[in-house]
Amino acid sequence: MWQIYERLKPITLDPNATLSQAMTANNVTGSGVTFFLNPDGRLVGILTDGDLRRAFLSSAALDDRCSAWFNRTFVAGRIDAPRSDNLALMSEKIFHLPLLDAEGRLIDFITWKDMWHVPLVTPSLSGNELSYVQDCIATGWVSSQGAYIGKFETAVGEFLTARHALSTANGTLALQLALQALDIGPGDEVIVPNFTFGASANAVMQRGAKPIFADVDPETWTLDPAATEALLTPRTKAIMPVHIYGHPCDMDPLMDIARRHQLRVVEDCAEALGAAYKGRPVGTIGDIGCFSFFANKIITTGEGGMVTTNDPALADRLKVIRDHGMRPERRYWHVEAGTNCRMTNLQAAVGLAQMERIATFLDWRDGLASRYDAGLEDIPGIRRHVGQSWARKVCWLYTIAVDPQVYGMDRDALLAHLKTRGIEGRPVFAPLHIQPAYPGCGTGAYPVSERLGAHGLSLPTGNDTPLIEVMRVVQAIRELAAPA
Ligand SMILES: Cc1ncc(COP(=O)(O)O)c(C=O)c1O
């Protein structure tokens, strides 16, 4: 059973309310609309400011019942419909759209502001997410031992063709768990790309080891093999290729370096579920792959992560560390100082429902990417992040780099302009070697990550981003472009 959102409470009234009560409610919320609900929460009428005005102009008494005036033949959307379908119901006449459940109960509403605003990402949770979570609540399996954990892990493992997939509380802890299982700790160095989210480096530091930053390739924006090799020292224990913005790293040369120098490989796949290198899914190439299911990722579990491996001994060790360092066959007996980074059944329930739609999500994102590509390719000074021929790139956040000399504006001016058009953009990650958290970790040269950090930005990309909104974004970017 859906609950009426908190924000709806002040603007819902009983059909027997008077016009004066409706006016007071509208005055309090400033929303310009009042919804009238039956005792069971079913929407029976809508009264807008305009309807109120018309009622008074026709000299209705203030204690007139609203039911005499409200609109009973309203247009309504469905709470479980894609955002794009609901937005399509809005028009110059309808700028408050109620969202109903299957029984006609009012759950939420959207306004013209939602039409105007293009968010960077909104998760799509309109599949079985709610019913699976309700099942957890109804059965009481809310911690990390319910049936959804195994089902979710199996779904991800099968999707990736990984022999072992183990869920974690988030992607950062997945990385820490992987590093611990590979015995990386104080005194060790791990090569990390200079262009990544800080969590990649933080996980290394949390293990007491030192991240050493290597520059990235100008085409893929991922770890540059030559830069990696140049930074190896006798203390280097591992390499962490990050499949940034959904583009797989060039894994063959990196795996070759690892083999020649006996290094372990932890793939950071947080942004790249579904990406593949020469046909092999990311997360199955190195020793361990680590995924994130934060709300802006390809799939979400709210917060959540996964470690994947094909090595049964490593899988065994990962399970022990994830569960306080206890072996499953002997409780309260700690074979090493482990931790608790388990996922809950509630999160896994959401994850399973998301995995049921992963193919649709990836297709949708491909559709967004091809529309962005077609719309942006001829704008001078806009560089796209193009997938290499050997890559199955997934469109995590559609990201571009702006050449201010050619485009005529810099990245920050473009972001500010997009904001005035209601479009949410985001700068890319700043290079790590200049950040205060990582003293002494940047001993190389970083021309590519410095350039990307200064000029890169991401555009709205979500499992629910309407395709039509891509055209609005492209149009806004075109408005600023220097005349050809
Ligand atoms: C490249 C990269 N690594 C690691 C993480 C950490 O994942 P989480 O936010 O689930 O801890 C993220 C995501 O935020 C990421 O983008």
Coordinates of C-alpha atoms and ligand atoms in Angstrom, one line a residue:
M1 CA 0.0 0.0 0.0
W2 CA 1.4 3.4 -1.0
Q3 CA 1.7 6.2 1.5
I4 CA 0.7 9.7 0.7
Y5 CA 4.0 11.7 0.6
E6 CA 4.5 14.2 3.4
R7 CA 4.6 17.1 0.9
L8 CA 1.1 16.3 -0.3
K9 CA -0.5 16.6 3.1
P10 CA -1.0 20.4 3.2
I11 CA -2.6 20.4 -0.3
T12 CA -5.1 17.6 0.1
L13 CA -8.6 18.3 1.4
D14 CA -11.8 16.5 2.0
P15 CA -14.3 17.0 -0.8
N16 CA -16.7 18.6 1.7
A17 CA -14.2 21.4 2.4
T18 CA -15.4 24.9 1.7
L19 CA -13.9 27.3 -0.8
S20 CA -12.5 29.4 2.0
Q21 CA -10.6 26.3 3.4
A22 CA -9.3 25.6 -0.1
M23 CA -8.1 29.2 -0.4
T24 CA -6.4 29.0 2.9
A25 CA -4.7 25.7 1.9
N26 CA -3.5 27.2 -1.4
N27 CA -2.3 30.3 0.4
V28 CA -0.2 28.2 2.8
T29 CA 1.5 26.1 0.2
G30 CA 1.6 28.5 -2.7
S31 CA 1.3 25.5 -4.9
G32 CA -1.7 26.8 -6.9
V33 CA -3.6 23.6 -6.6
T34 CA -5.7 21.5 -4.1
F35 CA -6.4 17.8 -4.5
F36 CA -9.6 16.4 -3.0
L37 CA -9.5 12.9 -1.7
N38 CA -12.1 10.4 -0.5
P39 CA -11.5 8.8 2.9
D40 CA -9.7 5.9 1.2
G41 CA -7.2 8.4 -0.5
R42 CA -8.8 8.2 -4.0
L43 CA -8.5 11.4 -5.9
V44 CA -12.0 12.8 -6.8
G45 CA -11.3 16.3 -7.9
I46 CA -8.7 19.1 -8.5
L47 CA -9.2 22.8 -7.8
T48 CA -6.7 25.2 -9.1
D49 CA -6.2 28.9 -8.3
G50 CA -8.0 29.6 -11.5
D51 CA -11.0 27.5 -10.5
L52 CA -11.1 29.4 -7.2
R53 CA -11.0 32.7 -9.0
R54 CA -13.9 31.7 -11.3
A55 CA -15.9 30.5 -8.3
F56 CA -15.6 33.9 -6.6
L57 CA -16.2 35.9 -9.8
S58 CA -19.5 34.0 -10.0
S59 CA -20.2 35.3 -6.4
A60 CA -20.1 32.0 -4.7
A61 CA -20.3 32.2 -1.0
L62 CA -17.1 31.4 0.9
D63 CA -18.7 28.5 2.6
D64 CA -19.7 26.9 -0.7
R65 CA -18.6 23.3 -0.9
C66 CA -15.6 22.8 -3.1
S67 CA -17.3 19.7 -4.6
A68 CA -19.5 22.1 -6.5
W69 CA -16.5 23.6 -8.2
F70 CA -13.7 21.2 -8.5
N71 CA -12.7 19.5 -11.7
R72 CA -13.8 15.8 -11.7
T73 CA -12.5 15.0 -15.2
F74 CA -8.8 15.6 -14.6
V75 CA -5.8 14.2 -16.4
A76 CA -3.7 12.0 -14.1
G77 CA -0.4 10.1 -14.5
R78 CA 0.6 6.7 -13.0
I79 CA 3.1 6.6 -10.1
D80 CA 4.7 3.4 -11.7
A81 CA 5.0 4.9 -15.2
P82 CA 8.3 6.1 -16.6
R83 CA 8.9 9.8 -15.8
S84 CA 8.9 10.6 -19.5
D85 CA 5.4 9.1 -20.0
N86 CA 4.1 11.3 -17.2
L87 CA 5.8 14.4 -18.4
A88 CA 4.3 13.8 -21.9
L89 CA 0.8 14.2 -20.3
M90 CA 1.5 17.8 -19.3
S91 CA 0.7 20.8 -21.5
E92 CA 0.1 24.5 -21.4
K93 CA -3.3 23.7 -19.8
I94 CA -2.1 21.0 -17.4
F95 CA 0.8 22.0 -15.2
H96 CA -0.1 20.1 -12.1
L97 CA -0.3 16.4 -12.9
P98 CA -1.4 14.1 -10.1
L99 CA 0.3 10.6 -10.0
L100 CA -2.1 7.8 -8.9
D101 CA -1.6 4.2 -8.0
A102 CA -3.6 1.4 -9.7
E103 CA -6.6 2.0 -7.3
G104 CA -6.7 5.7 -8.1
R105 CA -5.1 6.9 -4.9
L106 CA -3.1 10.1 -5.0
I107 CA 0.6 9.3 -4.3
D108 CA 2.5 12.3 -5.7
F109 CA 2.2 15.1 -8.2
I110 CA 4.5 16.8 -10.7
T111 CA 4.4 20.4 -11.8
W112 CA 5.6 22.5 -14.7
K113 CA 8.9 22.9 -12.8
D114 CA 9.6 19.2 -13.3
M115 CA 9.1 19.7 -17.0
W116 CA 11.5 22.6 -16.9
H117 CA 14.2 20.9 -14.8
V118 CA 16.4 18.2 -16.4
P119 CA 18.0 16.4 -13.5
L120 CA 21.5 14.8 -14.0
V121 CA 20.2 11.4 -12.9
T122 CA 17.0 10.0 -11.5
P123 CA 16.9 6.3 -10.5
S124 CA 14.2 4.2 -12.2
L125 CA 12.5 2.2 -9.4
S126 CA 9.2 1.4 -11.2
G127 CA 9.7 -2.4 -11.5
N128 CA 9.5 -4.9 -8.7
E129 CA 11.6 -2.8 -6.3
L130 CA 8.7 -1.9 -4.1
S131 CA 7.0 -5.3 -3.9
Y132 CA 10.3 -7.1 -3.1
V133 CA 11.1 -4.6 -0.4
Q134 CA 7.6 -5.1 1.0
D135 CA 8.2 -8.8 1.0
C136 CA 11.4 -8.2 3.1
I137 CA 9.4 -6.1 5.6
A138 CA 6.5 -8.6 5.7
T139 CA 8.7 -11.5 6.3
G140 CA 11.1 -9.7 8.7
W141 CA 14.2 -10.5 6.7
V142 CA 15.7 -7.0 6.7
S143 CA 19.4 -7.6 7.6
S144 CA 22.0 -9.5 5.6
Q145 CA 20.6 -13.0 5.7
G146 CA 17.5 -13.0 3.6
A147 CA 16.9 -14.8 0.3
Y148 CA 17.3 -11.6 -1.9
I149 CA 21.0 -11.5 -1.1
G150 CA 21.7 -14.8 -2.8
K151 CA 19.3 -14.0 -5.7
F152 CA 20.9 -10.7 -6.3
E153 CA 24.4 -12.0 -6.2
T154 CA 23.4 -14.8 -8.6
A155 CA 21.8 -12.3 -11.0
V156 CA 24.9 -10.1 -11.1
G157 CA 27.3 -13.1 -11.3
E158 CA 25.4 -14.6 -14.2
F159 CA 25.1 -11.3 -16.0
L160 CA 28.9 -10.8 -15.7
T161 CA 29.8 -14.5 -16.2
A162 CA 31.8 -14.2 -12.9
R163 CA 32.1 -17.4 -10.9
H164 CA 31.7 -15.5 -7.6
A165 CA 29.8 -12.3 -6.9
L166 CA 29.6 -11.1 -3.3
S167 CA 27.5 -8.1 -2.3
T168 CA 28.8 -5.4 -0.1
A169 CA 27.5 -2.3 1.7
N170 CA 28.9 0.1 -0.9
G171 CA 31.5 0.3 -3.7
T172 CA 34.2 1.9 -1.5
L173 CA 34.0 -1.0 1.0
A174 CA 34.1 -3.4 -2.0
L175 CA 37.5 -1.9 -2.9
Q176 CA 38.8 -2.1 0.6
L177 CA 37.6 -5.7 1.0
A178 CA 39.3 -6.6 -2.3
L179 CA 42.6 -5.0 -1.2
Q180 CA 42.5 -6.7 2.1
A181 CA 41.8 -10.1 0.5
L182 CA 44.9 -9.5 -1.7
D183 CA 47.0 -8.7 1.4
I184 CA 47.6 -5.1 0.5
G185 CA 48.5 -3.0 3.5
P186 CA 51.1 -0.7 5.1
G187 CA 54.3 -0.3 3.1
D188 CA 52.6 -1.3 -0.2
E189 CA 51.9 1.0 -3.2
V190 CA 49.0 0.7 -5.6
I191 CA 48.9 2.4 -9.0
V192 CA 45.6 4.3 -9.3
P193 CA 44.6 6.6 -12.2
N194 CA 44.9 10.3 -11.5
F195 CA 41.5 10.8 -13.1
T196 CA 39.0 9.0 -10.9
F197 CA 36.6 9.6 -8.0
G198 CA 38.6 9.9 -4.7
A199 CA 37.1 6.6 -3.4
S200 CA 39.5 4.6 -5.6
A201 CA 42.5 6.2 -3.8
N202 CA 40.8 6.4 -0.4
A203 CA 40.3 2.7 -0.3
V204 CA 44.0 2.2 -0.8
M205 CA 44.8 4.7 2.0
Q206 CA 42.2 3.1 4.3
R207 CA 44.3 -0.1 4.0
G208 CA 47.3 1.8 5.2
A209 CA 48.9 1.5 1.7
K210 CA 49.9 4.4 -0.7
P211 CA 48.1 5.2 -3.9
I212 CA 50.5 6.3 -6.7
F213 CA 48.8 8.3 -9.4
A214 CA 49.4 7.5 -13.1
D215 CA 48.0 9.7 -15.9
V216 CA 45.3 8.5 -18.2
D217 CA 45.0 7.9 -21.9
P218 CA 43.6 10.9 -23.9
E219 CA 41.1 8.8 -25.8
T220 CA 39.7 6.4 -23.2
W221 CA 40.4 8.6 -20.1
T222 CA 41.5 5.4 -18.4
L223 CA 44.8 4.2 -16.8
D224 CA 47.7 4.7 -19.3
P225 CA 49.8 1.5 -19.4
A226 CA 53.1 3.3 -20.2
A227 CA 52.6 5.8 -17.3
T228 CA 51.7 2.9 -15.1
E229 CA 54.9 1.0 -15.8
A230 CA 57.0 4.1 -15.4
L231 CA 55.8 4.5 -11.8
L232 CA 56.5 0.9 -10.6
T233 CA 58.8 0.6 -7.6
P234 CA 59.8 -2.5 -5.5
R235 CA 56.9 -1.5 -3.2
T236 CA 54.2 -1.7 -5.9
K237 CA 51.9 -4.5 -5.1
A238 CA 48.8 -3.9 -7.3
I239 CA 47.3 -1.9 -10.1
M240 CA 43.7 -0.5 -9.9
P241 CA 42.3 0.1 -13.4
V242 CA 39.2 2.3 -13.2
H243 CA 36.7 1.9 -16.0
I244 CA 35.9 5.6 -15.8
Y245 CA 32.5 6.9 -17.1
G246 CA 31.7 3.4 -18.4
H247 CA 34.7 3.1 -20.7
P248 CA 36.7 -0.1 -20.2
C249 CA 40.5 0.3 -19.6
D250 CA 42.8 -1.2 -22.2
M251 CA 43.3 -4.3 -20.1
D252 CA 45.7 -6.4 -22.2
P253 CA 48.8 -4.2 -21.7
L254 CA 47.8 -3.6 -18.0
M255 CA 47.5 -7.4 -17.4
D256 CA 50.8 -7.9 -19.1
I257 CA 52.5 -5.4 -16.8
A258 CA 50.9 -7.2 -13.8
R259 CA 52.1 -10.6 -15.0
R260 CA 55.6 -9.4 -15.6
H261 CA 55.9 -7.7 -12.3
Q262 CA 53.8 -10.1 -10.2
L263 CA 51.2 -7.5 -9.3
R264 CA 47.6 -8.0 -8.3
V265 CA 44.8 -6.3 -10.3
V266 CA 41.7 -4.8 -8.7
E267 CA 39.3 -3.5 -11.3
D268 CA 37.2 -0.5 -10.1
C269 CA 34.0 -1.1 -12.1
A270 CA 31.9 1.3 -10.0
E271 CA 30.7 3.2 -13.1
A272 CA 30.8 0.4 -15.7
L273 CA 28.3 -2.4 -15.0
G274 CA 27.7 -4.0 -18.4
A275 CA 30.9 -2.7 -20.1
A276 CA 33.2 -5.2 -21.7
Y277 CA 36.8 -5.4 -23.0
K278 CA 37.3 -7.4 -26.2
G279 CA 34.1 -9.3 -25.3
R280 CA 35.0 -9.9 -21.6
P281 CA 32.8 -8.2 -19.0
V282 CA 34.7 -5.8 -16.8
G283 CA 35.1 -7.2 -13.3
T284 CA 36.1 -10.6 -14.7
I285 CA 39.6 -9.8 -16.1
G286 CA 41.7 -8.8 -13.1
D287 CA 41.9 -10.7 -9.7
I288 CA 38.8 -8.9 -8.3
G289 CA 36.2 -6.5 -9.7
C290 CA 34.4 -4.0 -7.6
F291 CA 31.0 -2.4 -8.4
S292 CA 28.9 0.4 -6.9
F293 CA 25.2 0.6 -6.7
F294 CA 24.8 4.2 -5.5
A295 CA 21.7 5.9 -6.8
N296 CA 23.4 7.4 -9.8
K297 CA 24.9 4.2 -11.0
I298 CA 23.8 1.9 -13.9
I299 CA 21.7 0.0 -11.3
T300 CA 21.1 1.1 -7.7
T301 CA 20.4 -0.5 -4.4
G302 CA 20.4 2.9 -2.6
E303 CA 23.9 2.3 -1.3
G304 CA 25.6 -0.9 -2.3
G305 CA 28.4 -2.7 -4.0
M306 CA 29.7 -6.1 -5.2
V307 CA 33.0 -7.9 -5.5
T308 CA 33.5 -10.4 -8.3
T309 CA 36.2 -13.0 -8.8
N310 CA 36.8 -16.2 -10.7
D311 CA 39.2 -17.5 -8.0
P312 CA 37.4 -19.7 -5.5
A313 CA 40.2 -19.2 -2.8
L314 CA 39.8 -15.5 -3.1
A315 CA 36.0 -15.7 -3.0
D316 CA 36.4 -17.7 0.2
R317 CA 38.7 -15.1 1.8
L318 CA 36.4 -12.2 0.7
K319 CA 33.5 -13.9 2.4
V320 CA 35.4 -14.4 5.7
I321 CA 36.7 -10.8 5.8
R322 CA 33.2 -9.4 4.9
D323 CA 31.8 -11.3 7.9
H324 CA 34.1 -10.1 10.8
G325 CA 36.9 -12.5 9.8
M326 CA 34.8 -15.5 10.9
R327 CA 34.7 -18.8 8.9
P328 CA 31.1 -19.8 8.1
E329 CA 31.5 -23.2 9.8
R330 CA 32.7 -21.8 13.2
R331 CA 30.9 -18.8 14.6
Y332 CA 32.6 -16.4 16.9
W333 CA 36.0 -17.7 15.9
H334 CA 38.0 -15.0 14.1
V335 CA 40.7 -16.2 11.8
E336 CA 41.6 -12.7 10.8
A337 CA 40.6 -9.1 11.7
G338 CA 37.7 -8.8 9.3
T339 CA 35.0 -6.2 9.1
N340 CA 31.3 -6.0 8.4
C341 CA 30.5 -4.6 5.0
R342 CA 27.5 -6.8 4.2
M343 CA 24.6 -5.7 2.1
T344 CA 21.1 -5.9 3.6
N345 CA 18.3 -8.0 2.2
L346 CA 16.4 -4.7 1.6
Q347 CA 19.1 -3.4 -0.6
A348 CA 19.4 -6.7 -2.4
A349 CA 15.7 -6.8 -3.0
V350 CA 16.0 -3.5 -4.8
G351 CA 19.0 -4.8 -6.7
L352 CA 17.3 -7.9 -7.9
A353 CA 14.4 -5.8 -9.3
Q354 CA 17.0 -3.6 -11.0
M355 CA 18.8 -6.5 -12.5
E356 CA 15.5 -7.7 -14.0
R357 CA 15.7 -4.5 -16.1
I358 CA 19.4 -4.2 -16.7
A359 CA 19.1 -4.9 -20.5
T360 CA 16.5 -2.2 -20.8
F361 CA 18.6 0.3 -18.8
L362 CA 21.7 -0.3 -21.0
D363 CA 19.7 0.0 -24.2
W364 CA 18.1 3.2 -23.0
R365 CA 21.5 4.6 -22.1
D366 CA 22.8 3.6 -25.6
G367 CA 19.8 5.5 -27.0
L368 CA 20.7 8.6 -25.0
A369 CA 24.3 8.4 -26.0
S370 CA 23.6 8.1 -29.7
R371 CA 21.3 11.1 -29.6
Y372 CA 23.9 13.1 -27.7
D373 CA 26.6 12.0 -30.2
A374 CA 24.4 13.0 -33.2
G375 CA 23.5 16.3 -31.7
L376 CA 27.0 17.3 -30.5
E377 CA 29.4 15.9 -33.2
D378 CA 29.4 19.0 -35.4
I379 CA 29.8 21.6 -32.6
P380 CA 33.3 22.9 -32.8
G381 CA 35.3 22.7 -29.5
I382 CA 33.1 19.9 -28.0
R383 CA 35.0 16.6 -27.5
R384 CA 33.1 13.5 -27.0
H385 CA 34.2 10.4 -25.0
V386 CA 34.1 7.9 -27.8
G387 CA 34.2 4.2 -27.2
Q388 CA 37.2 2.4 -28.8
S389 CA 36.6 -0.3 -31.4
W390 CA 37.6 -3.0 -28.8
A391 CA 35.3 -1.6 -26.1
R392 CA 31.7 -2.2 -25.1
K393 CA 31.4 1.2 -23.5
V394 CA 28.3 1.8 -21.3
C395 CA 27.0 5.3 -21.0
W396 CA 27.2 5.9 -17.3
L397 CA 27.1 9.8 -17.4
Y398 CA 27.4 11.2 -20.9
T399 CA 30.5 13.3 -20.6
I400 CA 32.3 15.8 -22.9
A401 CA 35.3 18.0 -22.8
V402 CA 35.1 21.6 -23.9
D403 CA 37.9 23.4 -25.7
P404 CA 37.3 27.0 -24.6
Q405 CA 39.5 28.4 -27.4
V406 CA 37.3 26.8 -30.1
Y407 CA 34.0 26.6 -28.4
G408 CA 34.2 30.2 -27.2
M409 CA 33.3 29.6 -23.5
D410 CA 34.9 27.5 -20.8
R411 CA 33.4 24.5 -19.0
D412 CA 32.2 26.5 -16.0
A413 CA 30.4 29.1 -18.2
L414 CA 28.7 26.3 -20.0
L415 CA 27.6 24.7 -16.7
A416 CA 26.2 28.0 -15.6
H417 CA 24.4 28.5 -18.9
L418 CA 22.9 25.0 -18.7
K419 CA 21.6 25.9 -15.2
T420 CA 19.7 28.9 -16.6
R421 CA 18.0 26.5 -18.9
G422 CA 17.0 24.2 -16.1
I423 CA 19.6 21.6 -17.0
E424 CA 21.7 20.0 -14.3
G425 CA 25.3 19.3 -15.4
R426 CA 28.3 18.3 -13.3
P427 CA 32.1 18.9 -13.6
V428 CA 34.2 15.8 -13.9
F429 CA 36.6 14.6 -11.2
A430 CA 39.4 17.0 -10.4
P431 CA 42.8 15.3 -10.8
L432 CA 43.8 13.6 -7.6
H433 CA 47.5 14.7 -7.4
I434 CA 46.5 18.3 -6.6
Q435 CA 44.1 17.4 -3.8
P436 CA 45.1 17.9 -0.1
A437 CA 44.2 14.3 0.9
Y438 CA 47.0 12.7 -1.1
P439 CA 50.4 14.3 -0.3
G440 CA 53.3 12.6 -2.1
C441 CA 51.1 10.4 -4.2
G442 CA 51.5 12.3 -7.4
T443 CA 55.1 11.8 -8.6
G444 CA 54.4 11.6 -12.3
A445 CA 53.3 14.0 -15.0
Y446 CA 49.6 14.6 -15.6
P447 CA 48.9 16.6 -18.7
V448 CA 45.8 14.5 -19.7
S449 CA 44.0 14.4 -16.3
E450 CA 44.8 18.1 -15.7
R451 CA 43.2 18.9 -19.1
L452 CA 40.2 16.7 -18.5
G453 CA 39.7 18.0 -14.9
A454 CA 39.6 21.6 -16.2
H455 CA 37.4 21.0 -19.2
G456 CA 35.2 18.0 -18.7
L457 CA 31.5 18.0 -17.8
S458 CA 28.7 15.4 -17.6
L459 CA 25.2 15.8 -19.0
P460 CA 21.9 14.4 -17.8
T461 CA 22.0 10.6 -18.2
G462 CA 19.6 8.3 -16.3
N463 CA 17.6 5.2 -16.8
D464 CA 14.6 7.4 -16.9
T465 CA 15.9 10.5 -18.7
P466 CA 13.4 11.2 -21.5
L467 CA 15.1 10.9 -24.9
I468 CA 13.5 14.2 -25.9
E469 CA 15.4 16.0 -23.1
V470 CA 18.7 15.3 -24.9
M471 CA 17.6 17.6 -27.6
R472 CA 17.0 20.4 -25.1
V473 CA 20.5 19.9 -23.7
V474 CA 22.1 19.8 -27.1
Q475 CA 20.2 23.0 -28.1
A476 CA 21.4 24.8 -24.9
I477 CA 25.0 23.8 -25.7
R478 CA 24.6 25.0 -29.3
E479 CA 23.3 28.4 -28.1
L480 CA 26.8 29.2 -26.6
A481 CA 28.9 27.8 -29.4
A482 CA 31.1 30.3 -31.2
P483 CA 29.7 31.1 -34.7
A484 CA 31.3 28.7 -37.2
Ligands
LIG1 C1 35.2 5.3 -9.8 C2 34.5 5.1 -8.5 N1 35.0 4.3 -7.6 C3 34.4 4.0 -6.4 C4 33.2 4.6 -6.1 C5 32.6 4.3 -4.8 O1 31.4 3.7 -4.7 P1 30.4 4.0 -3.5 O2 29.8 5.4 -3.7 O3 29.3 3.0 -3.7 O4 31.1 3.8 -2.3 C6 32.6 5.4 -7.1 C7 31.2 5.9 -6.9 O5 30.8 6.7 -6.3 C8 33.2 5.7 -8.3 O6 32.7 6.5 -9.2

